[in-house]
Coordinates of C-alpha atoms in Angstrom, one line a residue:
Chain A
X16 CA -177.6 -120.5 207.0
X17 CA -181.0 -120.0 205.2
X18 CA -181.7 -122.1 202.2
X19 CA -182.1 -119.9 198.5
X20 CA -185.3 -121.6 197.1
X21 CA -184.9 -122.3 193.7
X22 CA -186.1 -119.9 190.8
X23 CA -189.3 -120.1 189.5
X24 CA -189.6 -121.7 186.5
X25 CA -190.9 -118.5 184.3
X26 CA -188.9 -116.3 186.2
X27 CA -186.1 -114.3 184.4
X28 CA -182.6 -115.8 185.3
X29 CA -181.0 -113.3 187.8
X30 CA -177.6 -112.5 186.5
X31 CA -174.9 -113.5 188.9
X32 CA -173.9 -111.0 191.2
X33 CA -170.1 -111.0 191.1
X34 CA -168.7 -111.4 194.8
X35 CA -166.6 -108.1 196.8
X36 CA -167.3 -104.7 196.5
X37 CA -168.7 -102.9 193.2
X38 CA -166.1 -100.6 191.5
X39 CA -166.1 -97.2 192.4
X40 CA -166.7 -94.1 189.4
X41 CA -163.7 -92.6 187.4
X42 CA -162.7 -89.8 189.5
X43 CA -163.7 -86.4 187.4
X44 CA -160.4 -85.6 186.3
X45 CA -159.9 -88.1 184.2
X46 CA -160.5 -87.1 180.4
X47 CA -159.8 -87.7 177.0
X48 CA -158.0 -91.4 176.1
X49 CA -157.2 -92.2 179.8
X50 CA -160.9 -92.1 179.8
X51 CA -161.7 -94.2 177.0
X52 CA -159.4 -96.5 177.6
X53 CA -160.6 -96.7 181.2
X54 CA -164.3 -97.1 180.5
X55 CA -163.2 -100.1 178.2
X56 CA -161.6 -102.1 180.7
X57 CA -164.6 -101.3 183.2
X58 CA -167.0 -102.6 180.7
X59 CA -164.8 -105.7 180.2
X60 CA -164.7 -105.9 183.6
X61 CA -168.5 -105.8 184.1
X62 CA -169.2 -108.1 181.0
X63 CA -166.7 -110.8 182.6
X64 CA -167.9 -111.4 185.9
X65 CA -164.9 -111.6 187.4
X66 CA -163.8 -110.2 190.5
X67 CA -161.3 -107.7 191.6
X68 CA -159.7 -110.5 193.6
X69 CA -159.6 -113.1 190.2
X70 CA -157.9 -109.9 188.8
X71 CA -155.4 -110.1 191.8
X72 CA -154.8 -113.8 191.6
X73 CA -154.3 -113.4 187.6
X74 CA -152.0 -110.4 187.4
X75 CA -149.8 -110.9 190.8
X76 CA -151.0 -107.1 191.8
X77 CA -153.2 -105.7 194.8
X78 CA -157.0 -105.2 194.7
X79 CA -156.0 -101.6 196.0
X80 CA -153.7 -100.9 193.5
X81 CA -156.1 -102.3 190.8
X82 CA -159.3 -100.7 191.7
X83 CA -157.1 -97.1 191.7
X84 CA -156.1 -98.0 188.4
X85 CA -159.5 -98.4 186.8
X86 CA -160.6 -95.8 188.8
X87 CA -158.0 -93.4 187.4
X88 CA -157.1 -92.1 190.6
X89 CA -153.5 -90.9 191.5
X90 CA -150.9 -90.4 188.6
X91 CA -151.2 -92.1 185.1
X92 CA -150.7 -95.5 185.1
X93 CA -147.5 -97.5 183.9
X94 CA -148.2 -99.7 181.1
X95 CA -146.2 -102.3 183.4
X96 CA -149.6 -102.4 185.2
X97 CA -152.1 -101.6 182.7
X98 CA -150.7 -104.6 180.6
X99 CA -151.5 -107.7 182.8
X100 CA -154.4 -106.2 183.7
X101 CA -155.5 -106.0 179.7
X102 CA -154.0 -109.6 179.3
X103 CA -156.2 -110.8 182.4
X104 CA -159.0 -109.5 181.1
X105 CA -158.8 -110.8 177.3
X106 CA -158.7 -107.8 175.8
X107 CA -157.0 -107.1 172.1
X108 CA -153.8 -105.6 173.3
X109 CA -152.6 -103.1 169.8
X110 CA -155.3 -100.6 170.4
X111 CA -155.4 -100.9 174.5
X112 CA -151.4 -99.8 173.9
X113 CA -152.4 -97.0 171.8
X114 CA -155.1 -95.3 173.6
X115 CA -152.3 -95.8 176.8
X116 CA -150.2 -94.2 174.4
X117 CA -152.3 -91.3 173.2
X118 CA -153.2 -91.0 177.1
X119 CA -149.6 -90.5 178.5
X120 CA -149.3 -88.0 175.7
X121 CA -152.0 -85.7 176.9
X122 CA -151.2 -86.7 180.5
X123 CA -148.0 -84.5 179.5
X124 CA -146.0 -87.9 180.0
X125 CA -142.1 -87.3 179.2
X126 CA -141.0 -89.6 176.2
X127 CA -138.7 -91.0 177.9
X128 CA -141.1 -91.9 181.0
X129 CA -143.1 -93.5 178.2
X130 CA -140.0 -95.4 176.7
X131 CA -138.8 -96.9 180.5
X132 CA -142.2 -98.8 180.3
X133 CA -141.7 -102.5 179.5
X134 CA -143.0 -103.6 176.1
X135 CA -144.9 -100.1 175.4
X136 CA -143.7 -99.7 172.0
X137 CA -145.9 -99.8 169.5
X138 CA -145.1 -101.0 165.6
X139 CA -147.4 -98.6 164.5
X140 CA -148.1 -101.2 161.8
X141 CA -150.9 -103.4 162.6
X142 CA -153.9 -101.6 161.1
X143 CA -157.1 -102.3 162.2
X144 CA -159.3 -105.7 162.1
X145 CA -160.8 -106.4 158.7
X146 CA -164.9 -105.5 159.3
X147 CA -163.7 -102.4 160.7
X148 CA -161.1 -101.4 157.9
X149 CA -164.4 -102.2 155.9
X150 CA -167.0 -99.8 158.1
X151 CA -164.2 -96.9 158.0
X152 CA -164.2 -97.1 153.6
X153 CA -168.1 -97.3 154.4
X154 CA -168.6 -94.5 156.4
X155 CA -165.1 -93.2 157.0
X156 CA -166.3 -89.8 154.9
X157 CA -169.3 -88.8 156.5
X158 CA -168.0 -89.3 160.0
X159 CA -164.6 -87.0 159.3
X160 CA -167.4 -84.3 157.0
X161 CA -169.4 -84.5 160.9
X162 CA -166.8 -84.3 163.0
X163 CA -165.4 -81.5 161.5
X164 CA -168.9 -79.2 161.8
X165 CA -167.8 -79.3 165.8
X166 CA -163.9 -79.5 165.4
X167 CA -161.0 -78.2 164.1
X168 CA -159.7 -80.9 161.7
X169 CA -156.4 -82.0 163.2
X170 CA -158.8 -82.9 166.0
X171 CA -161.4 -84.6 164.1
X172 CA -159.0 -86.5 162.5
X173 CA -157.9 -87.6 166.3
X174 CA -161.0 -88.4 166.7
X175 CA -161.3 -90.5 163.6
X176 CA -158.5 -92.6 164.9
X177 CA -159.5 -92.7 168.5
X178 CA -163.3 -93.9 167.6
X179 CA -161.7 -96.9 165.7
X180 CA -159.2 -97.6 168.3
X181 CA -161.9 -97.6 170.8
X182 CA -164.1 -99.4 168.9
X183 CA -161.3 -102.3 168.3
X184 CA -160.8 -102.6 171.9
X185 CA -164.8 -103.3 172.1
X186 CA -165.1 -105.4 169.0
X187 CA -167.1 -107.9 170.8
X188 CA -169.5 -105.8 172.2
X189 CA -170.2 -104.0 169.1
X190 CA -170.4 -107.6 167.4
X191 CA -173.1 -108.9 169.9
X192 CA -175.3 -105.3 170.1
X193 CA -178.0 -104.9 167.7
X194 CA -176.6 -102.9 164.8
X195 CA -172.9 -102.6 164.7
X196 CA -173.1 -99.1 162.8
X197 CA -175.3 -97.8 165.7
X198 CA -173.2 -98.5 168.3
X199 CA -170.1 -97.1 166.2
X200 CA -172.0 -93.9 165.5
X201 CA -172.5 -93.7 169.2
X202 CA -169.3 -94.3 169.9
X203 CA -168.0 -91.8 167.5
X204 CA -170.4 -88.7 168.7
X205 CA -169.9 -89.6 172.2
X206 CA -165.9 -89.1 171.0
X207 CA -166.9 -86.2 168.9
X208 CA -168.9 -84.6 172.1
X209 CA -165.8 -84.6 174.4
X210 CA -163.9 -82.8 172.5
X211 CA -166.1 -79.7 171.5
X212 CA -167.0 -77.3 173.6
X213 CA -170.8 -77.4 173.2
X214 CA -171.5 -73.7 173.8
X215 CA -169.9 -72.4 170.9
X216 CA -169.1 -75.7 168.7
X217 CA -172.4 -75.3 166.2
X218 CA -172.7 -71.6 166.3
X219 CA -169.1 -71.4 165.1
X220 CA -169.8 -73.4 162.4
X221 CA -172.8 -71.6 161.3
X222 CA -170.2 -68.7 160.1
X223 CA -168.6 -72.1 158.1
X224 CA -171.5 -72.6 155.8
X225 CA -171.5 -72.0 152.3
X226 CA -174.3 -68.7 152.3
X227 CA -171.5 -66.9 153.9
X228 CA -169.0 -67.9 151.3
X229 CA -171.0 -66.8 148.2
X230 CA -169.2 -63.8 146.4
X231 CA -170.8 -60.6 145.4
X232 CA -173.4 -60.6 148.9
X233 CA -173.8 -56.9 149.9
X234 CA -172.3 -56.4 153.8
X235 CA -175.8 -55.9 155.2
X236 CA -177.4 -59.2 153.7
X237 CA -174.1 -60.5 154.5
X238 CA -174.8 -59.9 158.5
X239 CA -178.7 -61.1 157.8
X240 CA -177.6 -64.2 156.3
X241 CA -175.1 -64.7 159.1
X242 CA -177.7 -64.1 161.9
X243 CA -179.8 -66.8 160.1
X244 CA -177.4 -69.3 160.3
X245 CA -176.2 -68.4 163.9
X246 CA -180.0 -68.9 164.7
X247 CA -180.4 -71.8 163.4
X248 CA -177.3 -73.6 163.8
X249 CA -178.0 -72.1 168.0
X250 CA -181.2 -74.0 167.7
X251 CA -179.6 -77.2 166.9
X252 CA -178.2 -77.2 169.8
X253 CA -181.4 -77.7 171.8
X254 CA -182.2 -80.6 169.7
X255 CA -182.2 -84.4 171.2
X256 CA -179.2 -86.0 169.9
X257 CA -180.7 -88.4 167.4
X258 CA -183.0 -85.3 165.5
X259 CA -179.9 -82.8 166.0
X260 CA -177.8 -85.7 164.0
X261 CA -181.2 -86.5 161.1
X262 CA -180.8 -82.7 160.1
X263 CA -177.0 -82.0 160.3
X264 CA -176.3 -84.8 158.4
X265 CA -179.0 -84.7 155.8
X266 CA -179.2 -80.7 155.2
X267 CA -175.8 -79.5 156.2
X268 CA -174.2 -82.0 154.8
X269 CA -176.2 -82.9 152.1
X270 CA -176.3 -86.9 152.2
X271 CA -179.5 -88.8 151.0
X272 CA -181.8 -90.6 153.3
X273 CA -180.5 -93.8 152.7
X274 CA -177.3 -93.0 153.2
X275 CA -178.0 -91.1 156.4
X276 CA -180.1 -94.4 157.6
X277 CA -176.9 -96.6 156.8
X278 CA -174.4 -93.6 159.1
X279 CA -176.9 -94.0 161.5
X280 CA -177.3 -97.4 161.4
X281 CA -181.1 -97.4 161.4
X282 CA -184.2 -97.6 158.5
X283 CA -184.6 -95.0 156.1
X284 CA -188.2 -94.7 157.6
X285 CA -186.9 -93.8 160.6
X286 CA -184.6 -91.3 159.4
X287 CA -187.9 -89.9 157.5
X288 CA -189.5 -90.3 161.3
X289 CA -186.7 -88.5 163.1
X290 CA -186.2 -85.6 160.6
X291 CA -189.8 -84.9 160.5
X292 CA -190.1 -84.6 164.4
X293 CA -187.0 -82.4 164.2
X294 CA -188.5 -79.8 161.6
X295 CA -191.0 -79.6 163.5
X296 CA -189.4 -78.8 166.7
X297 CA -187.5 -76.1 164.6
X298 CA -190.2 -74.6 163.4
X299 CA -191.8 -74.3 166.9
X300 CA -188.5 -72.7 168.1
X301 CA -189.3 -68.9 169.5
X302 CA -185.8 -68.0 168.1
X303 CA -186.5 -69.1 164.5
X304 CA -190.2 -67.7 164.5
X305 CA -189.2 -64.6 163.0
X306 CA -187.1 -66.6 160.0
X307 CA -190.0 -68.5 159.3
X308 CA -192.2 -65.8 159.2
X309 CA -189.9 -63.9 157.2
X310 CA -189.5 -66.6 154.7
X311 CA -193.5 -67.3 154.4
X312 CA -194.5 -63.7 154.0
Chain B
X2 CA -190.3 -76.1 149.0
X3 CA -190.8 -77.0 152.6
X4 CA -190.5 -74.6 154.9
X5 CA -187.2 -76.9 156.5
X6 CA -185.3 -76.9 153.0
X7 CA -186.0 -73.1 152.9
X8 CA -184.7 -72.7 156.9
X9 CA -181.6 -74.7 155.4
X10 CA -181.2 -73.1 152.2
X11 CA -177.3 -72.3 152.4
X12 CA -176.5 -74.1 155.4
X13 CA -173.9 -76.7 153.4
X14 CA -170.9 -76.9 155.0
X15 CA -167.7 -75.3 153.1
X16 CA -164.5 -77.4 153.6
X17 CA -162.4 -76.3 156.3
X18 CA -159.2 -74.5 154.4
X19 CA -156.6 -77.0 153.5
X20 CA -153.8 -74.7 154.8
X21 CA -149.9 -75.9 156.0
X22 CA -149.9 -76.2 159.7
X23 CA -148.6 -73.7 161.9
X24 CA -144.6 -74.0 162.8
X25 CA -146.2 -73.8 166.4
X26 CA -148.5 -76.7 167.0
X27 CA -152.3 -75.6 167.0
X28 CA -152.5 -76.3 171.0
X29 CA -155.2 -74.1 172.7
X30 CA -158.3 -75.9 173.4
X31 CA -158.2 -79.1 171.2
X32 CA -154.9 -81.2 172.5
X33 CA -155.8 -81.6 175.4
X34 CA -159.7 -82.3 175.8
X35 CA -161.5 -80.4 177.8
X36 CA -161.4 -81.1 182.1
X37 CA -164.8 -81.2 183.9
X38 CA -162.8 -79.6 187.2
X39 CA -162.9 -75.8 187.5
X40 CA -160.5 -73.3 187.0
X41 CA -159.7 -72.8 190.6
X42 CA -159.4 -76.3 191.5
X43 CA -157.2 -76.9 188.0
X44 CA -154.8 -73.9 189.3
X45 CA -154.4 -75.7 192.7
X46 CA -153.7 -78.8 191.6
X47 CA -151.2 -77.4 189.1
X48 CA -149.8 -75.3 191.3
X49 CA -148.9 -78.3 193.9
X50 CA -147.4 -80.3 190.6
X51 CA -145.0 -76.8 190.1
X52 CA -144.6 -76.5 194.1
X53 CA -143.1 -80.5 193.9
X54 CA -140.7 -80.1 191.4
X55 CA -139.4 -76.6 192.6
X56 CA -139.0 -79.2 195.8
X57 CA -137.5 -81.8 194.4
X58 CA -135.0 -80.0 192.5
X59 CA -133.6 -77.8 196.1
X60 CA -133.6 -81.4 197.6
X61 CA -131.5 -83.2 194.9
X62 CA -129.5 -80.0 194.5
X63 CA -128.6 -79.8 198.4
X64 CA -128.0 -83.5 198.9
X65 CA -126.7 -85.6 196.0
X66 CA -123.7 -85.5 197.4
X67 CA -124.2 -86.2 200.9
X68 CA -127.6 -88.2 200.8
X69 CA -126.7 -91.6 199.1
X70 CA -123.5 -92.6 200.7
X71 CA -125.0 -95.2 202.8
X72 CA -127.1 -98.4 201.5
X73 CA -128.9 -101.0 203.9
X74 CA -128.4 -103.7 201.1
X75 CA -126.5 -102.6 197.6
X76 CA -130.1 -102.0 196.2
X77 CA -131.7 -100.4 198.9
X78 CA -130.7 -96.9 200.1
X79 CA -131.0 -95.7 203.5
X80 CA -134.5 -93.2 204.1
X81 CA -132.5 -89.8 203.1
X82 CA -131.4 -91.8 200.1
X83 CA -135.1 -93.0 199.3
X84 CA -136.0 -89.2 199.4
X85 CA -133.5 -88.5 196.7
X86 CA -134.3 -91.8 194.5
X87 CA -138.0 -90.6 195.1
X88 CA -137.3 -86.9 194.1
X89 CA -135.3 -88.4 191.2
X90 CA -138.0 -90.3 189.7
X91 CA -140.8 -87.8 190.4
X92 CA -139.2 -85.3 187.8
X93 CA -138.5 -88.5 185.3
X94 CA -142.3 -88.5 185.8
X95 CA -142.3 -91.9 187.6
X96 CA -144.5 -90.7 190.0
X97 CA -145.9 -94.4 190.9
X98 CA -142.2 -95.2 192.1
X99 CA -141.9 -91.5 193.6
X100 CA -144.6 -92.0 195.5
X101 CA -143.5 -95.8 196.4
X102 CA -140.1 -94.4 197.5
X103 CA -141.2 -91.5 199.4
X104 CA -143.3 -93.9 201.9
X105 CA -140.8 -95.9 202.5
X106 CA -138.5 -92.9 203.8
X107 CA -141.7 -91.4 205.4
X108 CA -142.0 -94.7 207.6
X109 CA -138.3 -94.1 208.3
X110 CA -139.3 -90.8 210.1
X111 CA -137.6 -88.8 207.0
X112 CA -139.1 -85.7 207.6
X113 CA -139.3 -83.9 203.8
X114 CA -140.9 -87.0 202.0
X115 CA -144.5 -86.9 203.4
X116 CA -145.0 -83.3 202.3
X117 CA -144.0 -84.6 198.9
X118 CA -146.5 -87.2 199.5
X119 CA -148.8 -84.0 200.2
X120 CA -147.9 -82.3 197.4
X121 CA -148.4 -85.2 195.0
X122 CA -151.6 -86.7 196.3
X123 CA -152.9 -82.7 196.3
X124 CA -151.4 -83.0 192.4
X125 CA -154.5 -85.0 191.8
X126 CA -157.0 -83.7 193.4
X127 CA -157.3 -86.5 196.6
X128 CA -157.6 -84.3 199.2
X129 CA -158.0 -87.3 202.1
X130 CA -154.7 -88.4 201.3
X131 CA -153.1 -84.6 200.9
X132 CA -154.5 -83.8 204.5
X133 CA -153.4 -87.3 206.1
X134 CA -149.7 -86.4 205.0
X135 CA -149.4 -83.4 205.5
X136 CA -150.6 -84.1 209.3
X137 CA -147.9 -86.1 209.2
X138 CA -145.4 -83.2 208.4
X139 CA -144.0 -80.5 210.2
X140 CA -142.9 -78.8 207.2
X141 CA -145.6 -76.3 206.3
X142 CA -144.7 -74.7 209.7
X143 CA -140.9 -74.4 209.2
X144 CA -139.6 -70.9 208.7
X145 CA -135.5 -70.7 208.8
X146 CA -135.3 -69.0 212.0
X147 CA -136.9 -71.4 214.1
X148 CA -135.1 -74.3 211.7
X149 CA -132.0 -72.7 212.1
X150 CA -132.2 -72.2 215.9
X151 CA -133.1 -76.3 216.3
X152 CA -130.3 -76.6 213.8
X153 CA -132.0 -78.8 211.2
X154 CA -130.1 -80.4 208.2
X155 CA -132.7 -78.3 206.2
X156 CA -132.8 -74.5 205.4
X157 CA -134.8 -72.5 203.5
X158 CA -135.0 -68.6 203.8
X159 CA -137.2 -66.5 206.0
X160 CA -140.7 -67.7 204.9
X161 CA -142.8 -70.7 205.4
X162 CA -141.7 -73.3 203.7
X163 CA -144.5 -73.7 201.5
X164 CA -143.8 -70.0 200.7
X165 CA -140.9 -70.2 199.5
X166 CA -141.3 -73.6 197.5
X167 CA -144.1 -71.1 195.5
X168 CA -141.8 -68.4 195.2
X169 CA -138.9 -70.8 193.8
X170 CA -141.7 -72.5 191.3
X171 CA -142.4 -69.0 190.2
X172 CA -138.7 -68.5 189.6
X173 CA -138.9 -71.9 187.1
X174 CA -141.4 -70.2 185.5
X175 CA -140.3 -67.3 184.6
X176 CA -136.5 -67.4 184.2
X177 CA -136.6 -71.4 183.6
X178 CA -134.8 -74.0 185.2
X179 CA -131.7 -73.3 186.4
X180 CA -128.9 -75.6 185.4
X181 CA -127.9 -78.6 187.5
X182 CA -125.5 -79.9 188.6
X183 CA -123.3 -82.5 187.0
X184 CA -124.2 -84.9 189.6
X185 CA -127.5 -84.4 190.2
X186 CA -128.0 -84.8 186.1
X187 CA -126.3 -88.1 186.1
X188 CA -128.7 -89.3 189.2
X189 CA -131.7 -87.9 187.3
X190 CA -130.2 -90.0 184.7
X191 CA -129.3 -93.4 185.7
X192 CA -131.7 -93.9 188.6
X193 CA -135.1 -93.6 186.2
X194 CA -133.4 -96.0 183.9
X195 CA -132.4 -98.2 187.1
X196 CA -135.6 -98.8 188.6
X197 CA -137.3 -99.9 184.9
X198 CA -137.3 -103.3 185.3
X199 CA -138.1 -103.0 189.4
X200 CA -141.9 -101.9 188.1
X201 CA -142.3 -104.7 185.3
X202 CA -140.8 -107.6 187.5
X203 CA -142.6 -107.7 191.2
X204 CA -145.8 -106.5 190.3
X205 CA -147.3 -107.4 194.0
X206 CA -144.8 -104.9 195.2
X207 CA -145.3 -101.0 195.1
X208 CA -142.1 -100.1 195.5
X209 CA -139.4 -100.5 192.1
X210 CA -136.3 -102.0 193.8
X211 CA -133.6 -100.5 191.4
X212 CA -131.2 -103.0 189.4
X213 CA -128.4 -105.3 191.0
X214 CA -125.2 -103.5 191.9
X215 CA -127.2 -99.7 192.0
X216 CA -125.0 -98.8 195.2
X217 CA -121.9 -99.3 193.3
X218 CA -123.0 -97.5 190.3
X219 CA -124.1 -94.7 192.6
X220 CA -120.9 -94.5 194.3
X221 CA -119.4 -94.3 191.1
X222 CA -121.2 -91.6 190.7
X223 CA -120.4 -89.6 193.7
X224 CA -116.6 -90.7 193.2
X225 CA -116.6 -89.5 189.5
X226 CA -118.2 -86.1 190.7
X227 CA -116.0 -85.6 193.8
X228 CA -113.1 -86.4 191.6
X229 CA -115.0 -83.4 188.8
X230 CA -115.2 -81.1 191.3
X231 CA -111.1 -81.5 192.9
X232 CA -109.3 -81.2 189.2
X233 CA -111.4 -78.9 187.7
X234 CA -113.5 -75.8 189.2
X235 CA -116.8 -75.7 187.4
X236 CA -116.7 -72.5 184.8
X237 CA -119.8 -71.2 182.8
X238 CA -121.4 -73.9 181.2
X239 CA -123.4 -76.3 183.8
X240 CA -123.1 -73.9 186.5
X241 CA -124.7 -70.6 185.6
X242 CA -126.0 -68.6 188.8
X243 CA -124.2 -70.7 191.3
X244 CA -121.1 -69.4 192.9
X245 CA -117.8 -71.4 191.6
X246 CA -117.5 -74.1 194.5
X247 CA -114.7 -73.6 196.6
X248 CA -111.7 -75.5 195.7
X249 CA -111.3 -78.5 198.2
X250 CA -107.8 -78.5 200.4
X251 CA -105.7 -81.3 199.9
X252 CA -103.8 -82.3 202.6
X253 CA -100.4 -81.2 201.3
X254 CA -101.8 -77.3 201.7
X255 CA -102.8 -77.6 205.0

C-alpha cells in the first residue's frame, strides 16, 4: 500500500472524495417537479458526503433501487421510497411532499395511486418558513409581473408556488450562498425558463404591451407599432440572461433601479452596469438598425 | 431621451385579462412542461404505455377466473397469478409493484409477463432493458395459427401479437374502454389496496407482498362471482359488447 504524504501546508484542503461510484445524470425524460424535486435531493446528496451505500444502511433499500430513483429512471417513484430517502438525507419534508405531489400529478398519476402511498397526504396548511414568507411580500409582485411576460398566468402562478417550494427544500443552501435574493431569482428564472417555450415566449408578449392597447391607432401604425415591438422583444431574446432580465424588468415593467438591484439581488451600480451593456448590444442589433434609424432621423 | 427609452417607449406590459377560467381546464402546452425527447420517440413510448394496458386488460379479462385459484403460501400466488396481481396493479398505476410482480412470474417461466416487462421498460424510454426482455419472450412472434396449432392457453386473432395488442389500444381509444367484468373490477379493486402496506413495510424488498389472508379474500372473490354468474345472467349494464355468458349446468339438468 503506498503511503499519502501529507498536504502541504499552503495547499488548498482537497475536499473528500466520497467512496463508490459517482451518481449517474437524470435521464432526459424527466421534467417539470420530478425534476426539481430530483435535483434537490442530488444536491443534498452532493453537499452531504455520504454515500449511496450510507443511504442503503439508513433507509433499509438497495443502492440499485436508490441510484434509479435519483436518477429518475423507470416509472415515478412511490413516496414510500422517496420518503426515507428525504428523512435520510435531512431534508424539510412539507415541501419535498409537495413537489412529489405536484410530480405525480403531471406524471398523470391516478388519485387514488397517489392516496395508496403511506403518509403522502399533505395538510395543505403549513405555509412556508418565516424569511421566505418575508422575501415573497418583498418581491412576491415583481416576480408573478415577470413570470407572466413568458407565461400564461395559471402557469406563472405555478411557478410562484413551485420556486418557493423549491426554494424551502434548499433553504440551507440559499442561506450559506452569497445573496439569498440572487440565488432565489435564479431559482425562479431557471423555473420560469422550463416552462416557456423560448421561441415564441417574448415575441408573444410583444403583441401584450401597452402601444398595442392604446385606442384610436390607425390599422397601419397599428401593424408598425406591432413590428417594433415583435423586433425588439425578438431581440431580447439574444440577450445574456442577466442584460435580458436589467431591461425587461426596468423598461417593460417599469420598476426603478433600486428596486430592480434589490429583485436581482445585486447593487444598483451594477444594475446601471448591466443595463448599459444591454442598450448597447440592442442598439448594435442588425434587426433593430432600421428602428433606430427611424427614430433618430 | 436616450435612444433605449425611445426603443422602449410603449413596451409596458398590459395585465393579462382577468377573465373566469374555461369550464375545460386551459391544458395545451402549460400543464405539463415541456419534454426534451422528440416527437417520435414521445409517440413510441406512449404507444407501448397504450399497447400495456390494452394487454393487461385481455389478460385480466381472460383469466380472473381461472388464474388465481392456486396460492404457494395464502399471500403469495402461483406465477399465472403474479401475472394477474402484476396486470392488476399496472392499471392502478403501481407500476413499481407491476413490475416487481411480473419478474417474479417471468423467473417462473410465465410466458406473457416479460413482454409486459418489455412493454413497460420501453414505456420509459430504457431501451437495454426493453430488448433484454423481450429476448426473453416468444410473444412478438405469436400469431393464432401457429398458437393454436401448439395449443397454447393463449389466443389472440390472426396477427402478431404485438399487432393486435395496437389494434385493441386503438379500439380504447377511440370507442373507450369497454366495460369489465364484475370480477375483474373487484380484483382491480382490492388487490391495489392489498399490496399498500407490502411497499411501505419491507423497503429492502422489491416485491409488495399483499396483506395477511389475501388468498382467502381472493377466493371470496372468485366464489362471490361464480355464485353472480349461476343466479343471475349478466344483462346490459356491466356487460355491454360481450355475449351473455352461458348459463352454467347444474347437475340436476344433466
Amino acid at each position: 500500500m503506498s503511503k499519502s504524504s501529507p498536504p502541504e501546508p499552503d495547499e488548498p484542503p482537497q475536499p473528500r472524495r466520497r467512496p463508490g461510484p459517482e451518481l449517474g445524470q437524470i435521464v432526459p425524460r424527466v421534467v417539470g417537479a420530478h425534476r426539481s424535486l430530483l435535483l434537490v435531493m442530488r444536491e443534498r446528496h452532493r453537499l452531504d458526503g455520504r454515500s449511496l451505500g450510507d443511504l442503503k444502511a439508513l433507509t433499509g433499500q438497495q443502492t440499485s433501487k436508490i441510484s434509479e430513483l435519483l436518477r429518475g429512471v423507470g416509472p415515478y417513484p412511490r413516496w414510500d421510497n422517496t420518503e426515507p430517502l428525504v428523512e435520510a438525507m435531512r431534508l424539510p419534508r412539507t415541501p419535498l411532499l409537495r413537489l412529489w405531489r405536484q410530480g405525480a400529478l403531471e406524471a398523470e398519476r391516478k388519485a387514488a395511486w397517489i392516496k395508496g402511498n403511506k403518509g403522502a397526504e399533505d395538510d395543505g396548511e403549513t405555509d412556508l418558513p418565516v424569511s421566505l414568507q418575508g422575501m415573497r411580500r418583498l418581491h412576491g409582485a415583481a416576480y408573478l409581473a415577470y413570470a407572466e411576460i413568458f407565461l400564461h398566468p395559471e402557469a406563472a402562478a405555478e411557478v410562484m408556488e413551485r420556486t418557493f417550494h423549491v426554494l424551502w427544500a434548499r433553504e440551507h443552501v440559499m442561506l450559506s450562498s452569497d445573496s439569498a435574493p440572487r440565488f432565489a431569482w435564479a431559482v425562479f428564472r431557471e423555473q420560469v425558463m422550463e416552462r416557456a417555450d423560448e421561441r415564441v415566449a417574448l415575441p408573444e408578449a410583444a403583441l401584450r404591451t401597452a402601444s398595442l392597447h392604446e385606442p384610436g391607432t390607425s390599422p397601419g401604425d397599428e401593424w408598425l407599432l406591432m413590428a417594433h415591438q415583435v423586433n425588439l422583444f425578438t431581440a431580447l431574446r439574444g440577450l445574456a440572461a442577466r442584460h435580458a432580465d436589467v431591461l425587461l424588468l426596468r423598461h417593460v415593467l417599469g420598476l426603478s433601479t433600486e428596486r430592480t438591484a434589490l429583485v436581482l439581488g445585486t447593487h444598483p451600480g451594477m444594475v446601471r452596469v448591466w443595463q448599459r451593456q444591454a442598450e448597447s448590444r440592442l442598439e448594435a442589433d442588425p434587426g433593430l438598425r432600421s428602428l433606430i434609424e427611424g427614430m433618430t432621423r | 431621451m436616450s435612444r433605449a427609452h425611445q426603443l422602449f417607449a410603449g413596451a409596458r406590459m398590459v395585465a393579462w385579462e382577468r377573465v373566469p377560467r374555461d369550464v375545460v381546464p386551459y391544458s395545451e402546452g402549460w400543464r405539463s412542461p415541456r419534454t426534451p425527447l422528440d416527437r417520435e420517440e414521445r409517440e413510441r413510448e406512449r404507444q407501448a404505455g397504450r399497447r400495456l394496458a390494452a394487454l393487461c386488460e385481455v389478460v385480466l379479462d381472460h383469466h380472473a377466473e381461472t388464474g388465481l385459484r392456486s396460492f404457494v403460501t395464502d399471500r403469495l400466488p402461483d406465477p399465472l397469478g403474479g401475472l394477474l396481481v402484476g396486470c392488476a396493479l399496472q392499471l392502478a398505476d403501481d407500476e413499481d409493484g407491476a413490475r416487481a410482480w411480473w419478474r417474479y412470474a417471468a423467473a417462473a417461466e410465465d410466458e406473457l409477463s416479460p413482454y409486459c416487462l418489455h412493454l413497460q421498460h420501453q414505456k420509459y424510454g430504457e431501451r437495454e432493458a426493453a430488448a433484454w426482455w423481450l429476448a426473453r419472450s416468444e410473444v412478438d412472434r405469436w400469431t393464432m395459427r401457429g398458437k393454436l396449432a401448439q395449443g397454447s392457453r393463449h389466443s389472440f386473432g390472426n396477427v402478431t401479437f404485438p399487432g393486435h395488442l395496437l389494434l385493441l389500444a386503438a379500439g380504447v381509444r377511440t370507442e373507450g374502454r369497454p366495460a369489465r367484468a364484475a370480477l375483474v373490477e373487484a380484483l382491480c379493486e382490492y388487490i391495489p389496496a392489498a399490496v399498500v402496506d407490502g411497499h411501505a413495510e419491507h423497503l429492502e424488498l422489491d416485491l409488495p407482498l399483499p396483506e395477511p389472508g389475501f388468498a382467502d379474500r381472493i377466493r371470496g372473490l372468485l366464489a362471490t362471482a361464480a355464485a353472480r354468474g349461476r343466479t343471475c345472467p349478466p344483462s346490459g349494464e356491466g356487460s355491454r359488447g360481450r355475449l351473455p355468458r352461458r348459463p352454467r349446468r347444474s347437475p340436476a339438468e344433466a
